XYZ file of C-alpha atoms in Angstrom:
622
model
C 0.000 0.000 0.000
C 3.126 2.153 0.882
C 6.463 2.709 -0.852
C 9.825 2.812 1.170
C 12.942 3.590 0.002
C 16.798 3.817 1.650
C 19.902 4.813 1.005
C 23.524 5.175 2.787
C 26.798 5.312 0.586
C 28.402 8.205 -1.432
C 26.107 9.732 -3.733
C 23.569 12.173 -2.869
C 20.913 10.573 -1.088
C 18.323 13.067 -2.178
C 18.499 11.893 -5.715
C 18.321 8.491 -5.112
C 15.050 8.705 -3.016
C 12.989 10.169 -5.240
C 14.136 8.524 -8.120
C 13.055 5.281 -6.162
C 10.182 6.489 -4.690
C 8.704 7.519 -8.297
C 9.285 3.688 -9.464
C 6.964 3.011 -6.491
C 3.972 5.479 -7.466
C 2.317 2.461 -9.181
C 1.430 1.497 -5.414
C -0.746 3.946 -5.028
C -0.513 6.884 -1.751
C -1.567 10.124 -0.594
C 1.242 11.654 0.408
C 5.164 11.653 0.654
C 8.218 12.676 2.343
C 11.592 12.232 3.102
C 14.534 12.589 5.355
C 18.456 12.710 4.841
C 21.027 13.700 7.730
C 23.531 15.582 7.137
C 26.117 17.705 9.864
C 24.546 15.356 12.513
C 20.807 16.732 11.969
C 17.660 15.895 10.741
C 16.675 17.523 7.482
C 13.015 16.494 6.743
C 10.489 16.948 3.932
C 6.780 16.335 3.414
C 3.931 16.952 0.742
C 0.547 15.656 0.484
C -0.216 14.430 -2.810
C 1.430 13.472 -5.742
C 5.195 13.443 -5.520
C 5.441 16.637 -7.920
C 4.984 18.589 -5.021
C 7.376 16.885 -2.941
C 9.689 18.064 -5.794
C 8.684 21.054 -5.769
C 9.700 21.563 -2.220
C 12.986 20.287 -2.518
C 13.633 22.647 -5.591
C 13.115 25.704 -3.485
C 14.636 23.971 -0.107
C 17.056 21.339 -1.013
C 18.709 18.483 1.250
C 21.993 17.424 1.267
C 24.034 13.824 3.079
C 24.457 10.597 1.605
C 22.193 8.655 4.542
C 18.120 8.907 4.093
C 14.684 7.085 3.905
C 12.045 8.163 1.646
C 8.408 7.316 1.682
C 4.884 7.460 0.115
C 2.142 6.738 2.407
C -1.200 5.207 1.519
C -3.470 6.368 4.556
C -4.939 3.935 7.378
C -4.749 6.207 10.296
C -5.170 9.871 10.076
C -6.240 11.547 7.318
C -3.796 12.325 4.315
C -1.749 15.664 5.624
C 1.534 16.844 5.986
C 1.686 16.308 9.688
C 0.630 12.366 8.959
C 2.928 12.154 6.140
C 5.846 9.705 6.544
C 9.290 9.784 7.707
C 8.212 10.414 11.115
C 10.644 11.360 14.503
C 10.671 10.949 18.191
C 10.647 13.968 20.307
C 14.215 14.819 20.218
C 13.874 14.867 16.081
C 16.911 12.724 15.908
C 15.112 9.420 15.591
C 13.295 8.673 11.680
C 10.856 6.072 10.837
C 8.925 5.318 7.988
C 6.816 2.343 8.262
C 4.512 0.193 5.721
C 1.755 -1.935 7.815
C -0.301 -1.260 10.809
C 0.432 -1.515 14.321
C -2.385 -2.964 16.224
C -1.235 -2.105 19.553
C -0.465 1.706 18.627
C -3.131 3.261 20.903
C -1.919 1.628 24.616
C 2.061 1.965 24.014
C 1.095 5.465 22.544
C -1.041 6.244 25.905
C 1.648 4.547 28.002
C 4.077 6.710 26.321
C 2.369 9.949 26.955
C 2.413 9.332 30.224
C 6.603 9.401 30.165
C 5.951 13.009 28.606
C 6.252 11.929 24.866
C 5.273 14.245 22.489
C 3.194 13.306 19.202
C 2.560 15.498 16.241
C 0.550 13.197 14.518
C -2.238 11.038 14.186
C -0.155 8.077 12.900
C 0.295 4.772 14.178
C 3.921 4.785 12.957
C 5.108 7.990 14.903
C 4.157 5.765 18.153
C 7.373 3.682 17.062
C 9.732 6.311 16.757
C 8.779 7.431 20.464
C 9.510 4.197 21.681
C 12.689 3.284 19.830
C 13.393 6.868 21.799
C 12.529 5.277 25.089
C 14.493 2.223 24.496
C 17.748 4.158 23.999
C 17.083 6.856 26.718
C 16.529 3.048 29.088
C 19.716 1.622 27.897
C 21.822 4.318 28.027
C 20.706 4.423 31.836
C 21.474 0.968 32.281
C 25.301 1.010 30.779
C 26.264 -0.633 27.010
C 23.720 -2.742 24.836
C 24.230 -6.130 25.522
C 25.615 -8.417 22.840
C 22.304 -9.947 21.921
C 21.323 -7.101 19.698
C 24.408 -6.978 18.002
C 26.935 -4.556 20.617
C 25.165 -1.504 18.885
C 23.205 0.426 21.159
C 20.960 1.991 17.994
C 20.116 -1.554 17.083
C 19.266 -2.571 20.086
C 16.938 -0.088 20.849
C 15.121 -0.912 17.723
C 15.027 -4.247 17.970
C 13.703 -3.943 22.024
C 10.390 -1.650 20.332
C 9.862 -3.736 17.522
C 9.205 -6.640 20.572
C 6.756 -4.267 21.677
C 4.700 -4.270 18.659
C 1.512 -6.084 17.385
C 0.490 -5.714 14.175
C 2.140 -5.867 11.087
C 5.642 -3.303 9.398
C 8.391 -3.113 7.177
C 10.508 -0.045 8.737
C 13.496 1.367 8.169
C 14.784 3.746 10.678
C 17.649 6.284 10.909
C 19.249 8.293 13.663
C 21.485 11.163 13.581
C 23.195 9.859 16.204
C 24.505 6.769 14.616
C 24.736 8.901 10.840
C 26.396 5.849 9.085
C 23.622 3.398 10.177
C 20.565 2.094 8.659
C 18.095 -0.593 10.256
C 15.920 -2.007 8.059
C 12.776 -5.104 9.716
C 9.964 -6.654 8.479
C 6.745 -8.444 9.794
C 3.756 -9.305 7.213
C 5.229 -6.540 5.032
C 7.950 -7.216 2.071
C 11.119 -5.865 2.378
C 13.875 -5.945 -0.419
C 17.926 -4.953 0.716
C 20.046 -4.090 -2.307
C 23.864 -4.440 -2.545
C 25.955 -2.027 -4.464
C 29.259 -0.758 -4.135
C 30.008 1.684 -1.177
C 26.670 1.817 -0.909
C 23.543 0.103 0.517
C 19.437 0.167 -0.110
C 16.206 -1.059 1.427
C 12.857 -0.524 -0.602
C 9.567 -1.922 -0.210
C 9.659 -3.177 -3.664
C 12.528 -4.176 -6.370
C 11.523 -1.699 -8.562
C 13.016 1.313 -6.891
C 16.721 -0.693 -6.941
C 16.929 -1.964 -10.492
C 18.755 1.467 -11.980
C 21.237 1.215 -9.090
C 21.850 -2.814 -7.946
C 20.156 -6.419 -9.198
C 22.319 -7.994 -5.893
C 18.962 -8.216 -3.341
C 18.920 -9.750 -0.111
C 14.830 -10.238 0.722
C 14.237 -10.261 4.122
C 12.377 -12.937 5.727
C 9.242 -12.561 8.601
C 10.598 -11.026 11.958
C 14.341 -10.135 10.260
C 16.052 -7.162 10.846
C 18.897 -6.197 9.315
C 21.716 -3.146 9.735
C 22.608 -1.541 6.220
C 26.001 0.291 6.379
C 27.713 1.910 3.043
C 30.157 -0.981 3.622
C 27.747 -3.939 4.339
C 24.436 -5.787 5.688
C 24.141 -7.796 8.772
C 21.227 -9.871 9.356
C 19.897 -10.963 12.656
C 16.144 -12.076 13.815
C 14.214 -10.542 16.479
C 16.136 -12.443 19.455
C 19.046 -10.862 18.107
C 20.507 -14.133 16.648
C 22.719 -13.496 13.269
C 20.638 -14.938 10.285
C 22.413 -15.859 7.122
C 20.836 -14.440 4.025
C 21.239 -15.683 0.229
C 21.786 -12.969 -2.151
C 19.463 -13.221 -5.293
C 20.353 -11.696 -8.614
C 17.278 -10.236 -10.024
C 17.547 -10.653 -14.015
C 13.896 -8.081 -14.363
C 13.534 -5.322 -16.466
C 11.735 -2.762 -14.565
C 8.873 -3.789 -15.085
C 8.364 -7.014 -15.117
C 10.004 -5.936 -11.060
C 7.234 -4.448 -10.306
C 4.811 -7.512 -11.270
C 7.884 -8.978 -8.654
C 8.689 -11.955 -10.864
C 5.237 -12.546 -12.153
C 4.511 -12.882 -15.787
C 1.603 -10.579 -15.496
C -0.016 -7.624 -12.697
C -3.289 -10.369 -12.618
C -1.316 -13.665 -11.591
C 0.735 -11.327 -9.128
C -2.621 -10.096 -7.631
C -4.164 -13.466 -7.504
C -1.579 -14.817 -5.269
C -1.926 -11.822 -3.214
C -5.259 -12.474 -2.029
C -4.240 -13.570 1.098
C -2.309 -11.118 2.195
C -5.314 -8.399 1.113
C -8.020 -10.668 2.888
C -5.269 -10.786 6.303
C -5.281 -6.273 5.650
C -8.488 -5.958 5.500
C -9.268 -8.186 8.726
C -6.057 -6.488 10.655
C -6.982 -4.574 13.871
C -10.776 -5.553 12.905
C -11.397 -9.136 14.154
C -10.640 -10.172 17.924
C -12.465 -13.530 18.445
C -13.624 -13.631 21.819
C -14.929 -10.802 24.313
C -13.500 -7.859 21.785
C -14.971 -9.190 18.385
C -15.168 -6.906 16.148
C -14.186 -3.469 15.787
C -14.904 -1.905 12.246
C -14.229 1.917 13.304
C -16.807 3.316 10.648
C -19.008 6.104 11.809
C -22.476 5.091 11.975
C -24.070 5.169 15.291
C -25.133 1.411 17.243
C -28.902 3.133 17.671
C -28.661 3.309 13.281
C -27.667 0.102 13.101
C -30.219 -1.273 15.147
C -33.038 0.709 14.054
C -32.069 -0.179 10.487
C -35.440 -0.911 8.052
C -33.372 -1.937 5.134
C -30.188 -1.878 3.002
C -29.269 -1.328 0.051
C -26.136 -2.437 -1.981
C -25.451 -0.622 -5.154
C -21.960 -0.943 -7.403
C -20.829 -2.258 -10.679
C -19.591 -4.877 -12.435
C -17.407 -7.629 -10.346
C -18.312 -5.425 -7.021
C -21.694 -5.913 -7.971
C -21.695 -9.605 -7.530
C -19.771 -9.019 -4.147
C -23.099 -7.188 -3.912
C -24.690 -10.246 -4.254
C -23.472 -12.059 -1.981
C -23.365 -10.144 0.537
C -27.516 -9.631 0.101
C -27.257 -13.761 1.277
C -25.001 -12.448 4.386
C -27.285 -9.170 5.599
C -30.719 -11.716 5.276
C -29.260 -14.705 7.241
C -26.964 -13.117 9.780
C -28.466 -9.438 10.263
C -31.573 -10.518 9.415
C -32.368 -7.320 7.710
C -33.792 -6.974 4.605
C -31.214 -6.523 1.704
C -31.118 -5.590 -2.466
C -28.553 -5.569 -4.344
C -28.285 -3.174 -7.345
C -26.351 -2.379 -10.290
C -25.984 1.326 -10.315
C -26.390 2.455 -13.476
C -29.784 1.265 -13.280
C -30.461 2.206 -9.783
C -29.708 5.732 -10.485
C -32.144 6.159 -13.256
C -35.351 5.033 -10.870
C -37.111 6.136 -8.047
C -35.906 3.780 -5.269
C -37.931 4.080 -2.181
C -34.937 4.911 0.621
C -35.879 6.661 4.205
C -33.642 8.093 6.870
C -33.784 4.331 8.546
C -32.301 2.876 5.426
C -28.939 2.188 4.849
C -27.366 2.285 1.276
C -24.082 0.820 0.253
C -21.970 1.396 -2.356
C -18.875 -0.913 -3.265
C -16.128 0.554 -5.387
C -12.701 -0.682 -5.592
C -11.303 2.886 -7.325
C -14.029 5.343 -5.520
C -14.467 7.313 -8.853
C -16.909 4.946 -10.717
C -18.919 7.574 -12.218
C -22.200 5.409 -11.647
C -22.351 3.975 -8.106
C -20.980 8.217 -7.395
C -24.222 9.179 -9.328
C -26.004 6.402 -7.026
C -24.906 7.737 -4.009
C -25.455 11.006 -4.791
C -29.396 9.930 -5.060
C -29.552 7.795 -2.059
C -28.608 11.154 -0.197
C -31.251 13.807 -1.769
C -33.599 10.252 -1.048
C -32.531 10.813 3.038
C -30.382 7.332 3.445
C -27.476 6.730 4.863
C -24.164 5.779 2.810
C -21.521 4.122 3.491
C -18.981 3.322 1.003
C -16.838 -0.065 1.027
C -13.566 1.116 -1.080
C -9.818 0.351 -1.236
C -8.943 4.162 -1.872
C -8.664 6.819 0.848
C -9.164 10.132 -0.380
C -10.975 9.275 -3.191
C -14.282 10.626 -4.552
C -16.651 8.256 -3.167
C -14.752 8.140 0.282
C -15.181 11.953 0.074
C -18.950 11.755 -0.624
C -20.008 9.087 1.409
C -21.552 9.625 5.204
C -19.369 6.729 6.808
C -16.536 4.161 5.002
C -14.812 1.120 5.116
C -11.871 0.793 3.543
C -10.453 -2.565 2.093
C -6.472 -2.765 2.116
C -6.016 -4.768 -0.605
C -2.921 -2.371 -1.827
C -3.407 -1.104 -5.917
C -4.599 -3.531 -7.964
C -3.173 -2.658 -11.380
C -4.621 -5.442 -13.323
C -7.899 -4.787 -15.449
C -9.645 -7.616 -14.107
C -10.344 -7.418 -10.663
C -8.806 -10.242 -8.270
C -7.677 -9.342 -4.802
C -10.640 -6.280 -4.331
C -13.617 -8.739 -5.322
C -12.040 -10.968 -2.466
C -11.510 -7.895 -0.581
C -14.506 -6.589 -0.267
C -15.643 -10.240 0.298
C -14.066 -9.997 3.310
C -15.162 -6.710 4.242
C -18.903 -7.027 3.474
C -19.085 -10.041 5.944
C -17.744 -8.483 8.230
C -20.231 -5.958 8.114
C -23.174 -8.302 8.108
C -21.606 -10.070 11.205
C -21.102 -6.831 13.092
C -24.897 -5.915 11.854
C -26.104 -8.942 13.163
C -24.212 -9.191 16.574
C -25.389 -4.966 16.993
C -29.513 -6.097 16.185
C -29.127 -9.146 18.599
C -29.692 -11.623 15.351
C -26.541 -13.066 15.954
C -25.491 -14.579 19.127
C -22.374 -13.916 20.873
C -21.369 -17.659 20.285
C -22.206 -17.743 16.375
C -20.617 -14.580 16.284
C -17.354 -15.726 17.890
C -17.435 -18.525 15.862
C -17.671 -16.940 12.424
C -14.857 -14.614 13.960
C -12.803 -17.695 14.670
C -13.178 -19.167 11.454
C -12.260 -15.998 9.888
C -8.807 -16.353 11.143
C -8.405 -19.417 8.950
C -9.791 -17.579 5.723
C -6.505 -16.324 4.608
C -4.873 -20.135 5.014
C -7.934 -21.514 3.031
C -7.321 -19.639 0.225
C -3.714 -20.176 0.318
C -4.613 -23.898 -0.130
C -6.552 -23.405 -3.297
C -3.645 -21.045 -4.731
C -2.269 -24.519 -5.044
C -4.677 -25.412 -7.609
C -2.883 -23.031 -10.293
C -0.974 -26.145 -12.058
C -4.299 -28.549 -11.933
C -6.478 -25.742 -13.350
C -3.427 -24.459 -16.225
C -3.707 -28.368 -17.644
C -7.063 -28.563 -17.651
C -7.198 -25.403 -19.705
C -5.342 -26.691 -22.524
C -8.211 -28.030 -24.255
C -10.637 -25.430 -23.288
C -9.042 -22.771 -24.443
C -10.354 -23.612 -27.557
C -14.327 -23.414 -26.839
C -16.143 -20.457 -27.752
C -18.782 -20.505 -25.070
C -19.048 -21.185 -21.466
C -22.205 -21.658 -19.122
C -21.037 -20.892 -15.750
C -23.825 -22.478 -12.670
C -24.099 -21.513 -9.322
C -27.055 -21.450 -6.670
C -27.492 -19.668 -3.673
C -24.017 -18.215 -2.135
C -22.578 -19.831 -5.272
C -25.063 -17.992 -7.968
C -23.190 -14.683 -7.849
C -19.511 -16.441 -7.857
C -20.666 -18.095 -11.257
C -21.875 -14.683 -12.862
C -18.201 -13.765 -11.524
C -16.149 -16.764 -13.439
C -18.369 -15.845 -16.188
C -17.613 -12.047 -16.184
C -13.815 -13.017 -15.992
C -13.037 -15.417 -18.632
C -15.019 -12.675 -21.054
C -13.487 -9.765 -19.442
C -9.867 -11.101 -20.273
C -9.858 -14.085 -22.457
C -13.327 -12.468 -24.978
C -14.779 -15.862 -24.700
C -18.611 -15.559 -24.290
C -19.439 -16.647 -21.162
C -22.958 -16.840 -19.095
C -23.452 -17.309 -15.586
C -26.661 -18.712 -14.692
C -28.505 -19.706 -11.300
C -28.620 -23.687 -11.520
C -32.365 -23.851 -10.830
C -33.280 -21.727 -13.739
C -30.918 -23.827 -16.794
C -34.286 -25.969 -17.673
C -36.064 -22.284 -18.211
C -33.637 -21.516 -21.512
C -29.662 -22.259 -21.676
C -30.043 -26.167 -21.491
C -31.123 -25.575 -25.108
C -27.606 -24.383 -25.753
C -25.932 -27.393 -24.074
C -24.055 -29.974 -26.437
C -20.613 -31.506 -26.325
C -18.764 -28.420 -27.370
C -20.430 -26.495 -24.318
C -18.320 -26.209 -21.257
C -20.032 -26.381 -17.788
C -18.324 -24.914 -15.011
C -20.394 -26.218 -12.002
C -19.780 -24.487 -8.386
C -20.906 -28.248 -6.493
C -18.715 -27.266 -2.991
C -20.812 -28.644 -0.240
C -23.419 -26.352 0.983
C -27.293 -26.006 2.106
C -28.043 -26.864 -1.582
C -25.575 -29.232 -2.763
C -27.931 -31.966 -3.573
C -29.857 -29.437 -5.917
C -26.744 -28.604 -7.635
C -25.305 -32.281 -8.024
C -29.659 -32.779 -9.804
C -28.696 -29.444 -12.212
C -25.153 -31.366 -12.978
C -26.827 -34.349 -13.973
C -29.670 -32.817 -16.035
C -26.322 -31.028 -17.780
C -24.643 -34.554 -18.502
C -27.707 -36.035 -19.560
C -27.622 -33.641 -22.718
C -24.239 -34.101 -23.316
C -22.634 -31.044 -21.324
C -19.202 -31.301 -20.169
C -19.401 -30.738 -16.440
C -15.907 -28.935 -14.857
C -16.924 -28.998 -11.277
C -15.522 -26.894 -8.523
C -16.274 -29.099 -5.233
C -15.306 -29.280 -1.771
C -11.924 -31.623 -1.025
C -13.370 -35.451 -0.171
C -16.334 -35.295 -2.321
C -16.361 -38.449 -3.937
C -19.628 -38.229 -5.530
C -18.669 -35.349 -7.745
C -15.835 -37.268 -9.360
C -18.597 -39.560 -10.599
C -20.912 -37.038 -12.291
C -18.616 -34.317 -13.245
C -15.889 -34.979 -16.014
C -13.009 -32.977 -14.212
C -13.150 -31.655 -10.867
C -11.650 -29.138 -9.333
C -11.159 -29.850 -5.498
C -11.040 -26.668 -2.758
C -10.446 -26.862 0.604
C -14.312 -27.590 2.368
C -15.019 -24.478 4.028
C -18.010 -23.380 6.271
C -20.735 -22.659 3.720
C -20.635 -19.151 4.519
C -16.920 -18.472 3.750
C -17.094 -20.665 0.153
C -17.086 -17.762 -1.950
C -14.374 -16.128 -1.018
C -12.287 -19.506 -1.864
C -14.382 -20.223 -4.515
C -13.115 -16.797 -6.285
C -9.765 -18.384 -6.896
C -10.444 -21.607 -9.141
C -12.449 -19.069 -10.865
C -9.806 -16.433 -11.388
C -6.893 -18.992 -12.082
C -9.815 -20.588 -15.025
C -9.893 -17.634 -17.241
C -6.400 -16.578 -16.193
C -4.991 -20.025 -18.010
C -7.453 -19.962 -20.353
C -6.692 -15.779 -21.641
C -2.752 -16.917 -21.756
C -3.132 -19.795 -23.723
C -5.228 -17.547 -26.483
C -2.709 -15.104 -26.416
C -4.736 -12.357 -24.521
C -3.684 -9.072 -23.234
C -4.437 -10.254 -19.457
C -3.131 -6.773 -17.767
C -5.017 -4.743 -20.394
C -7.527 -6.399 -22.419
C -9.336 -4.101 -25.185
C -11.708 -1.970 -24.552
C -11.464 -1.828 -20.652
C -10.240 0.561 -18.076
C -9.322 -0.029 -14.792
C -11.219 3.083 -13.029
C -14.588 3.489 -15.521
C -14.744 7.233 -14.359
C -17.646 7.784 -17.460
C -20.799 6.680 -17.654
């Protein structure tokens, strides 16, 4: 979500900062900033926006040294300002962080650390960290030398003694003016890249800012840290144990770095999914007495009072829509309509000041579901927007929102924010549910608990990738698809449908199962592929009756089905086998079969996948 970018050698370090930090503006951010020492001082710089104004700062106040960390920050705690604006320092200004991920724990050390006369300037978790790499020092300078464990170095050691301290997830690198040769770099649920030159040393979040300068990379692994000198890199882990660390030779142009290895920005975001389903849970879900906390604005005596809601968005966030409708019924028991808005904003929908309306957007400047909200409002409802962009229009617009952190999604086809806002939807519904009393406090926890395990499901059926690339081989030669689905599984077939068109311009149809005998079964014949959703569910012996009625005129059944199911290897002529979820959670890990299908299938016919014709990313037009 963040960029991060390091330097200490020779050259200006200036230079090198923003030239890295501009090969990370495809990540998306509100703001930027940097800081180089120089004559044993702090010189820092901030901008919000784009990092054309961060340039224009330096052109009119320019920083010199050969030692800084540069940053562009993509907003999840204060708004987007220069006071929130990464690097940030401790109280004495000597001490720099800048810091991708969020720290869970931020509000008691930074209440804790108020109370030993800290001083904050902003509204950032990340400053909290700075403060208490400050407190760790002032202790151990109190207490005699740092101990060997950390490495003899009392700067390390003070870093690595806060980053013990923290829950949540980082990547941080950290300077000091009183150490002006030294650079730590340490990661936790946040990538991390060191880069080996000569004389000189870097840390970026991503390879792309290091390819005009090294292609020697050391990645850092989960709870490393690691102390970047001009002359070298030391690795230890957070007991203060040395690590030994392979260096790779990245062989990338620049951009194929930024797709980090990946052939193309869609498989990259596929296999990201967990990661974005783990962001957009973080500092949200505490199974047990805490449950959930969702930090949107709408007041508990809305929520309960609630008459209705309504979900409005467009294309694939429109069938997140739709499931989520199933989700607001059965666990907030509140009625729930999901609508595409541009037709919603064309009618007269009958919406009251006890009404809810929600609009999903993964950019925030869909020019519909903006038009949408804009009606729901003169109509008296409430909005709240579910989107992965702060600052955006939507965001701006919108009464209350909840933000996905999925990071930019660059491909066309949307992966990671349909799974996303999955993630985020249900979480509303549970927290709906638990605030009307339709939802006990034990099926509450328990969704809550199996939440936890979402991320690690769909990890399992990123596995899948190789079984679903061979069986693609021969479909990539079909011309149509029928894609079926009923009940939680009805919208995730309209989505495989909408994906193999959207990328590999292969008609597709998805189709609730129950309705195939009112129309499509005409269409079915040998050269007809059937993608059946079968995983086990409330109506699995429905769907397993459509499957058969399919085979019975020849179809030929691919069937996505829960792990174990022997039955469907019968009826079905390939299956595809997921992990067997609760039924609630199966279409989140249902998305991926789906994605990886038309993925396989788009490569194989030679397809744009990034960019296919005649899309756009952000459909800012009606």
């Amino acid at each position: 979500m963040c960029g991060i970018v390091g330097y200490v050698g020779k050259s200006p370090a200036g230079r090198i900062l923003m030239d890295g930090l501009k090969r990370l503006e495809y990540r998306g951010y509100d703001s930027s900033g940097l800081a180089i020492i120089k004559d044993g001082s702090i010189q820092l710089r901030r901008s919000v926006g784009k990092i054309r104004r961060l340039e224009a700062i330096l052109d009119k106040r320019p920083v010199l040294g050969t030692i800084g960390l540069g940053h562009t920050r993509w907003a999840t705690h204060g708004i987007p300002s220069e006071e929130n604006a990464h690097p940030h320092t401790d109280c004495s200004k000597r001490i720099v962080v800048v810091h991708n991920g969020i720290i869970e724990n931020y509000a008691r050390l930074k209440a804790g650390l108020i109370k030993k006369r800290h001083r904050f300037a902003s509204q950032t978790d990340t400053e909290v960290i700075a403060h208490l790499i400050e407190e760790e020092a002032r202790s151990l300078r109190g207490s005699g030398p740092a101990g060997r464990p950390g490495g003899g170095d009392l700067f390390f050691e003070s870093v690595r003694r806060a980053l013990l301290k923290l829950e949540g997830a980082y990547a941080l690198g950290v300077i000091s003016s009183d150490f002006p040769d030294v650079l730590i770099a340490a990661r936790k649920d946040c990538p991390l890249v060191l880069g080996l030159g000569d004389g000189e040393n870097f840390i970026a979040s991503d390879v792309p800012a290091l390819i005009p300068y090294t292609r020697r990379t050391i990645f850092l692994d989960q709870n490393e840290m690691a102390r970047v000198t001009r002359d070298g890199i030391s690795c230890r882990n957070l007991a203060g144990e040395p690590v030994e660390k392979s260096v790779t030779t990245v062989t990338w142009d620049p951009v194929q770095a930024e797709k980090s290895g990946h052939k193309h920005f869609m498989l990259k975001e596929i296999l990201e999914q967990p990661s974005a389903i783990e962001d957009t849970m973080r500092g949200r879900v505490f199974p047990g007495e805490r449950g959930l906390e969702l930090g949107i604005s709408l007041k508990p005596a809305f929520i309960r009072g609630l008459k209705k809601i309504t979900l409005v968005a467009c294309g694939t966030s429109y069938h997140a829509a739709l499931v989520a409708r199933f989700w607001f019924e059965s666990l907030a028991k509140l009625p729930c309509q999901a609508e595409i808005a541009s037709e919603f904003r064309y009618r007269e929908p009958f919406l009251g000041r006890n009404d809810l309306a929600v609009f999903i957007t993964q950019s925030g400047e869909t020019a519909d579901t903006i038009a949408a909200l804009r009606l729901a409002g003169k109509c008296g409802a409430k909005a709240l927007a579910v989107c992965n962009v702060l600052g955006s229009t939507i965001t701006s617009a919108a009464d209350a929102v909840f933000y996905t952190h999925c990071g930019p999604e660059i491909g066309v086809a949307s992966t990671k924010a349909f799974t996303g806002q999955l993630t985020a939807l249900l979480l509303l519904a549970v927290a709906f549910g638990s605030e009307r009393g339709a939802l006990g406090r034990k099926a509450s926890s328990r969704i809550l608990t199996d939440m936890i395990k979402l991320p690690g499901w769909v990890r399992q059926a990123l596995g899948l990738s190789k079984r679903i690339e061979a069986a693609a081989g021969a479909l990539a030669k079909k011309d149509h698809f029928l894609y079926l689905g009923r009940h939680l599984n009805y919208p995730l077939a309209l989505e495989g449908a909408l994906k193999l068109k959207e990328i590999s311009y292969i008609h597709a149809e998805g189709y609730p199962a129950g309705e195939m005998k009112h129309g499509p079964i005409a269409l079915i014949d040998g050269n007809m592929p059937i993608v059946a959703l079968a995983t086990r569910s409330s109506v699995y012996e429905k769907v397993c009756s459509n499957i058969q009625e399919a085979k019975a005129r020849g179809g030929n059944v691919i069937a996505v089905a829960s792990r174990g199911d022997s039955r469907i290897k019968e009826i079905a002529d390939q299956a595809i086998f997921v992990p067997d979820v609760p039924e609630i959670f199966a279409p989140i890990v249902n998305a991926v079969p789906l994605q990886f299908l038309a993925y396989h299938i788009a490569v194989l016919r030679g397809c744009d996948v990034d960019q296919p014709r005649n899309l756009a990313k952000s459909v800012t037009v009606e």
